[in-house]
Short mmCIF file of C-alpha atoms in Angstrom, two decimals:
data_model
loop_
_atom_site.label_atom_id
_atom_site.label_comp_id
_atom_site.label_asym_id
_atom_site.label_seq_id
_atom_site.Cartn_x
_atom_site.Cartn_y
_atom_site.Cartn_z
CA MET A 153 -21.07 -11.54 -21.91
CA LEU A 154 -21.84 -8.65 -19.54
CA HIS A 155 -25.42 -7.89 -18.60
CA VAL A 156 -26.26 -4.90 -16.42
CA GLU A 157 -29.93 -4.63 -15.52
CA HIS A 158 -31.94 -2.14 -13.47
CA LEU A 159 -28.78 -0.90 -11.82
CA ASN A 160 -29.16 1.82 -9.19
CA VAL A 161 -26.12 3.24 -7.44
CA ALA A 162 -25.74 5.98 -4.84
CA TYR A 163 -22.99 7.80 -2.97
CA ASP A 164 -24.43 7.80 0.55
CA THR A 165 -27.75 9.53 -0.06
CA LEU A 166 -27.02 10.95 -3.51
CA GLN A 167 -28.22 8.60 -6.20
CA VAL A 168 -26.15 8.81 -9.38
CA LEU A 169 -27.32 5.87 -11.50
CA TRP A 170 -30.94 5.13 -12.24
CA ASP A 171 -32.19 1.88 -13.66
CA VAL A 172 -29.22 1.40 -15.99
CA LEU A 173 -29.50 -1.27 -18.65
CA LEU A 174 -26.38 -2.19 -20.58
CA GLU A 175 -25.08 -5.20 -22.43
CA VAL A 176 -21.67 -6.05 -23.86
CA ARG A 177 -21.43 -9.04 -26.21
CA GLU A 178 -18.33 -11.10 -26.74
CA GLY A 179 -16.00 -9.60 -29.34
CA GLU A 180 -17.55 -6.14 -29.27
CA ILE A 181 -16.24 -2.69 -28.56
CA VAL A 182 -19.01 -0.84 -26.76
CA ALA A 183 -18.64 2.90 -26.18
CA LEU A 184 -20.28 4.67 -23.27
CA ILE A 185 -20.59 8.38 -23.94
CA GLY A 186 -21.98 11.25 -21.94
CA SER A 187 -20.95 14.53 -20.40
CA ASN A 188 -19.03 15.10 -17.18
CA GLY A 189 -20.87 13.83 -14.11
CA ALA A 190 -23.34 11.77 -16.14
CA GLY A 191 -22.39 8.61 -14.23
CA LYS A 192 -19.97 6.89 -16.63
CA THR A 193 -17.20 6.44 -14.08
CA THR A 194 -19.64 5.29 -11.40
CA LEU A 195 -20.99 2.63 -13.75
CA LEU A 196 -17.52 1.21 -14.42
CA LYS A 197 -16.64 1.37 -10.72
CA THR A 198 -19.75 -0.57 -9.84
CA ILE A 199 -19.07 -3.24 -12.47
CA SER A 200 -15.50 -3.70 -11.21
CA GLY A 201 -16.62 -3.85 -7.56
CA LEU A 202 -15.16 -0.55 -6.31
CA MET A 203 -18.72 0.55 -5.53
CA LYS A 204 -21.67 -1.50 -4.32
CA PRO A 205 -25.02 -1.18 -6.09
CA LEU A 206 -28.16 -0.17 -4.23
CA TYR A 207 -30.24 -2.38 -6.39
CA GLY A 208 -30.06 -4.20 -9.70
CA SER A 209 -28.09 -7.02 -11.25
CA ILE A 210 -24.70 -7.34 -12.92
CA ARG A 211 -23.96 -10.65 -14.59
CA PHE A 212 -20.74 -11.64 -16.29
CA MET A 213 -20.61 -14.89 -18.25
CA ASP A 214 -23.83 -15.98 -16.57
CA GLU A 215 -22.57 -15.40 -13.04
CA THR A 216 -23.75 -12.63 -10.73
CA ILE A 217 -20.86 -10.35 -9.86
CA ALA A 218 -22.73 -7.39 -8.31
CA GLY A 219 -21.40 -6.64 -4.84
CA LEU A 220 -18.33 -8.90 -5.04
CA PRO A 221 -14.98 -7.42 -3.96
CA PRO A 222 -12.78 -6.05 -6.79
CA HIS A 223 -10.14 -8.80 -6.62
CA ASP A 224 -12.84 -11.42 -7.06
CA ILE A 225 -14.26 -9.67 -10.11
CA CYS A 226 -10.73 -9.24 -11.46
CA GLN A 227 -10.21 -12.99 -11.14
CA ARG A 228 -13.25 -13.60 -13.32
CA GLY A 229 -11.65 -11.63 -16.14
CA VAL A 230 -13.26 -8.17 -15.86
CA ILE A 231 -10.35 -5.75 -15.82
CA HIS A 232 -10.87 -2.04 -15.22
CA VAL A 233 -8.38 0.65 -16.27
CA PRO A 234 -9.59 3.51 -14.07
CA GLU A 235 -9.69 7.19 -14.84
CA GLY A 236 -6.40 8.75 -13.76
CA ARG A 237 -4.73 5.37 -14.31
CA ALA A 238 -4.06 4.52 -10.64
CA LEU A 239 -0.49 3.35 -11.31
CA PHE A 240 1.98 2.61 -8.53
CA PRO A 241 4.02 5.79 -8.97
CA ARG A 242 7.12 4.83 -6.98
CA MET A 243 7.49 1.42 -8.54
CA ARG A 244 9.24 0.57 -11.79
CA VAL A 245 7.34 0.10 -15.03
CA ILE A 246 8.16 -3.62 -14.95
CA GLU A 247 6.85 -3.93 -11.38
CA ASN A 248 3.61 -2.19 -12.34
CA LEU A 249 3.18 -4.64 -15.20
CA GLU A 250 4.05 -7.69 -13.08
CA LEU A 251 1.49 -6.68 -10.47
CA GLY A 252 -1.16 -6.77 -13.17
CA ALA A 253 -0.43 -10.50 -13.26
CA TYR A 254 -0.78 -10.86 -9.49
CA LEU A 255 -3.46 -13.53 -9.55
CA PRO A 256 -2.16 -17.11 -9.88
CA ALA A 257 -3.64 -17.88 -13.30
CA ALA A 258 -2.16 -14.73 -14.84
CA ARG A 259 1.09 -15.11 -12.92
CA ALA A 260 1.83 -18.41 -14.60
CA GLN A 261 1.59 -16.69 -18.00
CA ARG A 262 3.33 -13.45 -17.10
CA HIS A 263 6.52 -13.83 -19.16
CA HIS A 264 4.52 -14.59 -22.25
CA MET A 265 2.13 -11.68 -21.59
CA LEU A 266 4.99 -9.29 -20.91
CA GLU A 267 6.39 -10.03 -24.37
CA ARG A 268 2.99 -9.22 -25.83
CA VAL A 269 2.69 -5.95 -23.93
CA TYR A 270 6.19 -4.94 -25.05
CA ARG A 271 5.30 -5.72 -28.66
CA LEU A 272 2.21 -3.54 -28.33
CA PHE A 273 4.11 -0.72 -26.56
CA PRO A 274 7.82 -0.90 -27.46
CA ARG A 275 8.25 2.32 -25.50
CA LEU A 276 7.62 0.46 -22.24
CA LYS A 277 10.44 -1.96 -23.00
CA GLU A 278 12.83 1.00 -23.24
CA ARG A 279 11.54 2.44 -19.97
CA TRP A 280 11.19 -0.74 -17.93
CA ARG A 281 13.50 0.39 -15.12
CA GLN A 282 11.93 3.82 -14.65
CA ASP A 283 9.47 4.64 -11.88
CA ALA A 284 5.98 4.83 -13.35
CA GLY A 285 5.44 8.24 -11.75
CA THR A 286 8.26 9.76 -13.80
CA LEU A 287 6.74 8.85 -17.18
CA SER A 288 4.80 11.18 -19.49
CA GLY A 289 1.00 11.01 -19.51
CA GLY A 290 0.91 8.95 -22.70
CA GLU A 291 3.49 6.48 -21.40
CA GLN A 292 1.59 6.17 -18.13
CA GLN A 293 -1.54 5.31 -20.06
CA MET A 294 0.44 2.62 -21.88
CA VAL A 295 1.51 1.19 -18.51
CA ALA A 296 -2.10 1.27 -17.31
CA ILE A 297 -3.34 -0.62 -20.36
CA GLY A 298 -0.33 -2.93 -20.22
CA ARG A 299 -0.97 -3.71 -16.56
CA ALA A 300 -4.59 -4.54 -17.38
CA LEU A 301 -3.53 -6.83 -20.25
CA MET A 302 -1.16 -8.68 -17.91
CA ALA A 303 -4.26 -9.81 -16.01
CA GLN A 304 -5.49 -11.54 -19.18
CA PRO A 305 -8.86 -9.81 -19.39
CA LYS A 306 -11.92 -11.33 -20.95
CA LEU A 307 -13.57 -7.92 -20.76
CA LEU A 308 -11.39 -4.81 -20.74
CA MET A 309 -13.04 -1.67 -19.38
CA LEU A 310 -11.29 1.66 -19.95
CA ASP A 311 -12.28 4.95 -18.34
CA GLU A 312 -11.13 7.98 -20.33
CA PRO A 313 -7.90 6.42 -21.60
CA SER A 314 -7.14 9.49 -23.69
CA LEU A 315 -7.93 12.19 -21.13
CA GLY A 316 -5.28 14.91 -21.22
CA LEU A 317 -3.30 13.30 -24.05
CA ALA A 318 -2.18 14.99 -27.27
CA PRO A 319 -4.38 14.15 -30.29
CA VAL A 320 -1.67 11.99 -31.86
CA LEU A 321 -1.45 9.90 -28.68
CA THR A 322 -5.22 9.65 -28.43
CA GLU A 323 -5.21 8.22 -31.93
CA ALA A 324 -2.43 5.78 -31.04
CA ILE A 325 -4.36 4.54 -27.98
CA MET A 326 -7.52 4.10 -30.06
CA ASP A 327 -5.52 2.18 -32.67
CA VAL A 328 -4.23 -0.16 -29.98
CA LEU A 329 -7.77 -0.77 -28.71
CA ALA A 330 -8.97 -1.52 -32.25
CA GLN A 331 -6.03 -3.88 -32.72
CA LEU A 332 -6.75 -5.69 -29.43
CA ASN A 333 -10.36 -6.02 -30.47
CA ALA A 334 -9.34 -7.45 -33.83
CA GLU A 335 -7.43 -10.10 -31.87
CA GLY A 336 -10.62 -10.98 -30.02
CA MET A 337 -10.67 -8.73 -26.95
CA THR A 338 -14.05 -7.48 -25.74
CA ILE A 339 -13.91 -3.81 -24.72
CA LEU A 340 -16.13 -1.37 -22.85
CA LEU A 341 -14.83 2.14 -23.49
CA VAL A 342 -15.76 5.34 -21.68
CA SER A 343 -14.54 8.38 -23.52
CA GLN A 344 -15.15 12.06 -23.98
CA GLU A 345 -13.45 11.77 -27.36
CA VAL A 346 -16.85 10.85 -28.75
CA GLN A 347 -15.83 10.96 -32.40
CA GLN A 348 -12.87 8.59 -32.00
CA ALA A 349 -14.78 6.30 -29.65
CA LEU A 350 -17.67 5.96 -32.09
CA ASP A 351 -15.17 5.34 -34.92
CA ILE A 352 -13.85 2.16 -33.33
CA ALA A 353 -16.99 1.01 -31.46
CA HIS A 354 -19.60 -1.42 -32.72
CA ARG A 355 -22.33 -0.14 -30.45
CA ALA A 356 -22.71 2.74 -28.05
CA TYR A 357 -24.78 3.90 -25.11
CA VAL A 358 -25.47 7.52 -24.25
CA ILE A 359 -25.83 8.33 -20.56
CA GLU A 360 -27.31 11.56 -19.19
CA ASN A 361 -27.92 12.41 -15.53
CA GLY A 362 -27.44 8.81 -14.50
CA ARG A 363 -29.82 7.29 -17.03
CA ILE A 364 -29.17 5.56 -20.34
CA VAL A 365 -31.01 7.76 -22.85
CA ARG A 366 -29.92 6.26 -26.17
CA SER A 367 -28.29 3.11 -27.43
CA GLY A 368 -27.64 1.57 -30.78
CA PRO A 369 -25.03 0.77 -33.42
CA ALA A 370 -22.18 3.29 -33.45
CA ASP A 371 -22.85 4.25 -37.09
CA GLU A 372 -26.43 5.08 -36.29
CA LEU A 373 -25.52 7.29 -33.34
CA ARG A 374 -22.82 9.03 -35.33
CA ALA A 375 -25.38 9.99 -37.95
CA ASP A 376 -27.94 11.16 -35.39
CA ASP A 377 -28.50 14.92 -35.38
CA ALA A 378 -29.11 15.20 -31.65
CA ILE A 379 -25.90 13.29 -30.86
CA ARG A 380 -23.96 15.29 -33.42
CA SER A 381 -24.94 18.59 -31.90
CA ALA A 382 -24.66 17.53 -28.26
CA TYR A 383 -21.42 15.54 -28.33
CA LEU A 384 -19.66 16.09 -31.62
CA GLY A 385 -20.04 19.85 -31.82
CA LEU A 386 -21.35 19.65 -35.37
CA MET B 248 36.89 15.98 23.28
CA LEU B 249 37.50 14.37 19.91
CA TYR B 250 37.75 10.97 21.51
CA GLU B 251 34.57 11.60 23.44
CA LEU B 252 32.80 12.59 20.23
CA ALA B 253 33.97 9.47 18.37
CA GLN B 254 32.78 7.34 21.26
CA SER B 255 29.38 9.06 21.37
CA LEU B 256 28.91 8.90 17.63
CA THR B 257 29.62 5.18 17.63
CA SER B 258 27.23 4.33 20.42
CA GLY B 259 24.69 6.80 18.96
CA LEU B 260 24.82 5.00 15.63
CA LEU B 261 24.31 1.62 17.28
CA ILE B 262 21.42 2.95 19.39
CA GLY B 263 20.03 4.38 16.17
CA GLY B 264 19.83 0.87 14.77
CA ALA B 265 17.69 -0.24 17.71
CA LEU B 266 15.46 2.82 17.26
CA ALA B 267 15.12 2.00 13.56
CA VAL B 268 13.94 -1.55 14.14
CA LEU B 269 11.63 -0.39 16.92
CA SER B 270 10.11 2.10 14.47
CA VAL B 271 9.92 0.26 11.17
CA GLY B 272 6.79 -1.69 12.08
CA PHE B 273 5.01 1.40 13.34
CA SER B 274 5.80 3.06 10.03
CA MET B 275 4.54 0.08 8.01
CA ALA B 276 1.32 -0.13 9.99
CA TRP B 277 0.69 3.59 9.61
CA GLY B 278 1.66 3.90 5.96
CA ILE B 279 0.34 0.66 4.54
CA THR B 280 -2.63 -0.21 6.73
CA HIS B 281 -3.47 3.35 7.96
CA VAL B 282 -3.43 2.10 11.53
CA LEU B 283 -1.79 4.53 13.92
CA ASN B 284 -0.82 1.87 16.43
CA VAL B 285 0.20 3.83 19.52
CA ALA B 286 0.33 0.48 21.36
CA HIS B 287 3.25 -0.52 19.09
CA CYS B 288 5.82 0.04 21.81
CA ALA B 289 3.62 -1.73 24.38
CA PHE B 290 4.07 -4.81 22.18
CA ALA B 291 7.80 -4.08 22.17
CA VAL B 292 7.92 -3.84 25.98
CA LEU B 293 5.93 -7.07 26.17
CA ALA B 294 8.59 -8.73 24.02
CA ALA B 295 11.29 -7.26 26.27
CA TYR B 296 9.57 -8.86 29.29
CA LEU B 297 9.15 -12.19 27.52
CA GLY B 298 12.86 -12.16 26.64
CA TYR B 299 13.76 -11.25 30.20
CA TRP B 300 11.47 -13.98 31.46
CA ALA B 301 12.90 -16.60 29.12
CA LEU B 302 16.39 -15.77 30.33
CA ASN B 303 15.66 -15.67 34.06
CA ARG B 304 13.19 -18.56 34.20
CA TRP B 305 14.62 -20.99 31.72
CA GLY B 306 18.05 -19.60 30.97
CA ILE B 307 17.15 -19.07 27.33
CA ASP B 308 18.82 -16.03 25.83
CA PRO B 309 16.30 -13.47 24.48
CA LEU B 310 17.93 -13.78 21.07
CA LEU B 311 17.06 -17.47 21.03
CA ALA B 312 13.54 -16.72 22.24
CA LEU B 313 13.00 -14.38 19.27
CA PRO B 314 12.36 -17.13 16.69
CA ILE B 315 9.42 -18.24 18.85
CA MET B 316 8.23 -14.72 19.60
CA LEU B 317 8.22 -13.63 15.95
CA PRO B 318 5.47 -15.99 14.70
CA ALA B 319 3.54 -15.49 17.95
CA PHE B 320 3.57 -11.70 17.55
CA PHE B 321 2.72 -12.06 13.86
CA LEU B 322 -0.38 -14.07 14.77
CA LEU B 323 -1.21 -11.57 17.51
CA GLY B 324 -1.07 -8.80 14.90
CA VAL B 325 -3.18 -10.79 12.45
CA ALA B 326 -5.79 -11.44 15.15
CA MET B 327 -5.78 -7.80 16.22
CA HIS B 328 -6.25 -6.62 12.65
CA THR B 329 -8.95 -9.15 11.83
CA LEU B 330 -10.98 -8.75 15.01
CA LEU B 331 -10.48 -5.14 16.09
CA ILE B 332 -9.20 -3.02 13.25
CA ARG B 333 -11.37 -4.27 10.41
CA ALA B 334 -14.44 -3.79 12.60
CA THR B 335 -13.27 -0.25 13.36
CA ALA B 336 -12.56 0.41 9.68
CA ARG B 337 -16.13 -0.46 8.75
CA ARG B 338 -17.47 2.24 11.06
CA ALA B 339 -14.82 4.95 11.06
CA HIS B 340 -14.37 7.71 8.51
CA ASP B 341 -10.82 8.47 9.60
CA LEU B 342 -9.12 5.14 10.29
CA GLY B 343 -5.92 6.76 11.58
CA LEU B 344 -7.75 8.73 14.24
CA ALA B 345 -10.08 5.87 15.18
CA THR B 346 -7.25 3.36 15.54
CA MET B 347 -5.19 5.85 17.51
CA VAL B 348 -7.96 5.99 20.11
CA LEU B 349 -8.45 2.22 19.94
CA THR B 350 -4.76 1.37 20.32
CA PHE B 351 -4.29 4.00 23.04
CA GLY B 352 -6.85 2.04 25.05
CA LEU B 353 -5.15 -1.21 24.14
CA GLY B 354 -1.81 0.24 25.28
CA VAL B 355 -3.27 1.18 28.66
CA VAL B 356 -4.70 -2.32 29.07
CA MET B 357 -1.39 -3.92 28.11
CA GLU B 358 0.57 -1.64 30.42
CA ASN B 359 -1.66 -2.50 33.36
CA GLY B 360 -1.56 -6.18 32.50
CA MET B 361 2.21 -6.04 32.57
CA LEU B 362 2.13 -4.13 35.87
CA LEU B 363 0.04 -6.92 37.37
CA ALA B 364 2.21 -9.62 35.95
CA TRP B 365 5.64 -8.13 36.48
CA THR B 366 5.33 -5.16 38.93
CA PRO B 367 6.52 -1.63 38.13
CA ASP B 368 10.15 -2.41 39.08
CA PRO B 369 12.54 -1.47 36.28
CA ARG B 370 14.25 -4.50 34.77
CA VAL B 371 17.81 -4.79 33.59
CA LEU B 372 18.59 -7.54 31.15
CA LYS B 373 21.80 -9.31 32.19
CA THR B 374 22.87 -11.65 29.44
CA ALA B 375 26.05 -13.66 29.09
CA TYR B 376 27.44 -10.92 26.85
CA SER B 377 26.21 -7.87 28.78
CA ALA B 378 29.64 -6.93 30.06
CA LEU B 379 31.60 -7.79 26.92
CA THR B 380 33.28 -4.95 25.08
CA LEU B 381 35.14 -4.62 21.85
CA ARG B 382 37.93 -2.19 21.21
CA VAL B 383 37.96 -0.57 17.77
CA GLY B 384 40.94 1.80 17.74
CA PRO B 385 40.35 4.20 20.61
CA VAL B 386 36.60 3.50 20.65
CA ILE B 387 35.00 0.98 22.97
CA VAL B 388 31.96 -0.83 21.64
CA GLN B 389 29.67 -2.69 24.01
CA ALA B 390 28.56 -6.12 22.80
CA PRO B 391 24.82 -5.58 23.53
CA HIS B 392 24.90 -2.40 21.43
CA LEU B 393 26.49 -4.29 18.56
CA ILE B 394 23.98 -7.14 18.83
CA ALA B 395 21.01 -4.75 18.90
CA PHE B 396 22.40 -3.10 15.78
CA GLY B 397 22.85 -6.51 14.14
CA LEU B 398 19.21 -7.39 14.91
CA ALA B 399 18.15 -4.16 13.23
CA VAL B 400 20.25 -4.77 10.13
CA ILE B 401 18.96 -8.33 9.72
CA THR B 402 15.30 -7.40 10.33
CA ILE B 403 15.16 -4.32 8.13
CA GLY B 404 17.26 -6.06 5.47
CA ALA B 405 14.85 -9.00 5.43
CA LEU B 406 11.84 -6.67 5.22
CA TYR B 407 13.47 -4.80 2.36
CA LEU B 408 14.15 -7.99 0.42
CA PHE B 409 10.59 -9.12 1.06
CA ALA B 410 9.22 -5.83 -0.27
CA GLU B 411 11.50 -5.68 -3.32
CA ARG B 412 11.76 -9.30 -4.40
CA THR B 413 8.54 -11.15 -3.59
CA PHE B 414 5.13 -10.85 -5.19
CA MET B 415 3.52 -10.47 -1.78
CA GLY B 416 6.02 -7.75 -0.85
CA LYS B 417 5.34 -5.88 -4.07
CA ALA B 418 1.62 -6.19 -3.39
CA VAL B 419 2.20 -4.59 0.02
CA ARG B 420 4.00 -1.65 -1.61
CA ALA B 421 1.27 -1.40 -4.24
CA VAL B 422 -1.42 -1.18 -1.54
CA TRP B 423 0.62 1.50 0.19
CA GLN B 424 1.07 3.60 -2.95
CA GLN B 425 -2.28 3.18 -4.69
CA PRO B 426 -4.93 0.99 -3.02
CA MET B 427 -7.49 1.36 -5.82
CA GLY B 428 -4.96 0.34 -8.47
CA ALA B 429 -3.99 -2.61 -6.29
CA ALA B 430 -7.59 -3.77 -5.88
CA LEU B 431 -8.14 -3.53 -9.62
CA SER B 432 -5.02 -5.64 -10.21
CA GLY B 433 -6.60 -8.48 -8.26
CA ILE B 434 -4.91 -7.83 -4.92
CA ASP B 435 -7.12 -8.72 -1.95
CA LEU B 436 -6.74 -5.56 0.14
CA ASP B 437 -8.02 -7.13 3.38
CA ARG B 438 -5.63 -10.05 3.13
CA VAL B 439 -2.57 -8.01 2.21
CA THR B 440 -3.15 -5.35 4.86
CA THR B 441 -3.69 -8.01 7.52
CA ILE B 442 -0.42 -9.73 6.60
CA ALA B 443 1.44 -6.41 6.55
CA TYR B 444 -0.02 -5.55 9.94
CA GLY B 445 1.00 -8.94 11.36
CA MET B 446 4.54 -8.34 10.12
CA ALA B 447 4.55 -4.86 11.65
CA VAL B 448 3.63 -6.26 15.07
CA ALA B 449 6.24 -9.02 14.67
CA THR B 450 8.96 -6.40 14.16
CA ALA B 451 7.87 -4.81 17.46
CA ALA B 452 9.14 -8.00 19.14
CA VAL B 453 12.58 -7.51 17.58
CA GLY B 454 12.51 -3.82 18.49
CA GLY B 455 11.62 -4.62 22.10
CA VAL B 456 14.39 -7.17 22.49
CA ALA B 457 16.89 -4.81 20.85
CA MET B 458 15.89 -1.95 23.16
CA SER B 459 16.02 -4.21 26.22
CA LEU B 460 19.67 -4.93 25.39
CA LEU B 461 20.39 -1.20 25.71
CA TYR B 462 18.02 0.23 28.29
CA THR B 463 16.21 -0.70 31.49
CA PHE B 464 12.48 -1.02 31.05
CA ASP B 465 9.25 -1.19 33.02
CA PRO B 466 5.61 -1.41 31.89
CA ALA B 467 5.33 2.38 31.42
CA THR B 468 8.47 2.60 29.28
CA HIS B 469 6.50 2.13 26.08
CA LEU B 470 5.34 5.75 26.09
CA SER B 471 8.86 7.16 26.18
CA TRP B 472 9.88 4.77 23.39
CA LEU B 473 6.86 5.93 21.40
CA VAL B 474 8.25 9.48 21.34
CA TYR B 475 11.39 8.22 19.61
CA VAL B 476 9.32 6.10 17.24
CA PHE B 477 7.18 9.05 16.17
CA LEU B 478 10.29 11.11 15.55
CA VAL B 479 11.95 8.39 13.47
CA VAL B 480 8.85 7.72 11.38
CA ILE B 481 8.10 11.39 10.70
CA LEU B 482 11.71 12.00 9.72
CA GLY B 483 11.97 8.86 7.60
CA GLY B 484 8.65 9.14 5.80
CA VAL B 485 5.53 7.26 6.85
CA GLY B 486 5.47 3.75 5.36
CA SER B 487 9.08 3.77 4.18
CA MET B 488 11.24 0.93 5.50
CA LEU B 489 14.52 2.42 4.32
CA GLY B 490 13.31 5.78 5.63
CA SER B 491 12.96 4.27 9.10
CA ALA B 492 16.45 2.81 8.86
CA LEU B 493 18.01 6.07 7.75
CA ALA B 494 16.04 8.20 10.22
CA GLY B 495 16.79 5.81 13.10
CA LEU B 496 20.50 6.21 12.46
CA ILE B 497 20.21 9.99 12.17
CA ILE B 498 18.25 10.27 15.42
CA GLY B 499 20.77 7.95 17.10
CA LEU B 500 23.63 10.13 15.93
CA ILE B 501 21.85 13.27 17.16
CA ILE B 502 21.33 11.63 20.55
CA GLY B 503 25.02 10.68 20.52
CA ILE B 504 26.27 14.14 19.59
CA SER B 505 23.93 16.06 21.85
CA SER B 506 24.99 13.93 24.83
CA VAL B 507 28.47 15.41 24.44
CA PHE B 508 27.41 19.04 24.25
CA ILE B 509 24.26 19.36 26.32
CA PRO B 510 23.02 17.92 29.61
CA LEU B 511 21.28 14.56 29.29
CA ALA B 512 18.05 15.98 30.70
CA TRP B 513 17.76 18.26 27.67
CA ASN B 514 17.91 15.41 25.24
CA ASN B 515 14.16 15.05 24.83
CA LEU B 516 13.78 18.79 24.50
CA VAL B 517 16.16 18.79 21.55
CA LEU B 518 14.38 15.83 19.95
CA SER B 519 10.90 17.27 20.41
CA GLY B 520 12.08 20.61 19.00
CA LEU B 521 13.46 18.71 16.03
CA LEU B 522 10.12 16.99 15.52
CA ILE B 523 8.32 20.33 15.33
CA VAL B 524 10.86 21.81 12.92
CA LEU B 525 10.56 18.69 10.76
CA LEU B 526 6.79 18.87 10.59
CA LEU B 527 7.08 22.48 9.48
CA LEU B 528 9.82 21.98 6.89
CA ARG B 529 9.42 18.50 5.48
CA PRO B 530 6.20 16.85 6.69
CA GLN B 531 6.46 14.06 4.07
CA GLY B 532 9.76 12.80 5.52
CA LEU B 533 13.04 11.91 3.85
CA LEU B 534 12.08 8.89 1.75
CA GLN B 535 8.95 7.86 -0.07
CA ARG B 536 9.88 4.35 -1.09
#
C-alpha cells in the first residue's frame, strides 16, 4: 500500500533521514520505534507532505506522492495525526471533527462518520460544545484521532498518540487502534511506548540516527535481546 | 456637561463602528495570512475616492457603488496575494516583516497614484443625507454617522456568520489557529489564505466608504487612519473579528470622551500612549476568537 524507498530528507543543510526503506501493507499495523531524534517524526512529516524529500520515492497505492502538498496527500487517503495533536484550540470539539471531513468526498459522509467517532469515543459526544483547547490531554488525543477518522483514511499514521498520557489512557488508545485495525484500517504507528506498540503491531521498523536498522515481525523484535535491552528496559 | 458627554459618547460609539470596519480586514490579513498590510488604509482611501467619484461624476451614491467595489477589491486582493505575497513568502523567513516593507512601498505608490489622479486637495463627501440629523432624546445623531455604523454592523456581522457557519469560514479560522493541523485535514493553505486576504482587502473598501462619510480625506490620509487601525487591532487581538468590533467601539468611545475633557490636538497623544500601555499589559489583545 505504502512504499518508501531510498528516502533522504534534510532540514536545510542538516540531513536527518538516510536511505530509508519502509513498506506498509494493506490491513497491517506497522510500528516505527526509535529513540528521540532518530527521525520518526520527520519520516511521517515527509510522507504526509509537510516536508519535501531531498531524494527518494514515496508511493501510495501505486501513485507517487513524494513532494505533493499535504492537502493533496490527504485527499488520497493518507491521514497523519501529528505529534502534539495540532488541534484547533479555540474551536469546539464538533468543529474540529467536522474540519477533518473538509474534503468533498469525506464531507458527503460526515454525519455517518461522526456517529462512528462518537461510538468509538463516547466522551467526545458529551463534550461536543467545548473548545478543544480546554480538554484534558487524553480527550484531546481522542479529538485528534476522531478528526483523522472523519477524513476516511485508507492509511492512518499516528505520531506518539500516547505521549504524556496516563498508562490507563495509553492502553485505551492502543485498544482503539487495535479495534480500528480489526475493522480493516491500515495503521502506521510511531510510539515510544515500545512494549504496547509491539503488542498490537504486525511488523515493526527500528530507526536509529536517521537510518532503518532493523525490521521484521513484531513478535520477533519483541523477543530480540538487543531490542529488549535498548527499548524495553529488560 | 452631562449633555455634552452623552452627545460625545454617542458620536464616539458611531465613529467606533467605522474604525472597527476599517480595521477588521487588517486584523484578518495579519492574523490569518501573516501579511502586515500597511497599505490597507491606502486601499480604503482609494475606495473613498471611488465613492466620491461615483457620486460627483455619475450621481451614484457611494453606498450604491459599494456592491461593485466589493468584488473588485476582492479580486484586487486575490491578485495581490497570488502575485506579490506568495512570491515574497517563498523567499522571506519573517513574512510579517517582509510584507510590511512590501506593502509600505505599495502604499507609497498608491498614494502618489492618487495624488496624480485626484490632487492633494482634501475632499468632503456631500451626499443627499449629509445634513440630515436625528434627534434621540437630547442627543443629536448625524445620518452619515449612523450609516457608517450600519455599514460596520452589516460587514462585521456577515464576516462573523461566514466564519462561524460555513465550511470555508471554519477553514479560515482553522488556518489562523493551527496551520499544520489545517493542512493535515486537507485544507489547501494557499487557496484559503488567498481567499481570506481577498476578503480582507474587500472590507477595506467598506471601511474607506464608512470613513469618508465621517471625515475629509486626501491621498495622504491613509497613514493617519493606519494609526487608528493599529490601535484597534492590537487592542482587539490580531486576527479576531469580534475583537476588532469591540476594540473599535472602545477606541471610538475613548475618542468621544477625551474630546470633552482634553484639547482635540492631544487626542492622538492619548491614543498613542494607550497603545504603548496596551502592548506592555496585554499584548495578545482582548479576544482570541
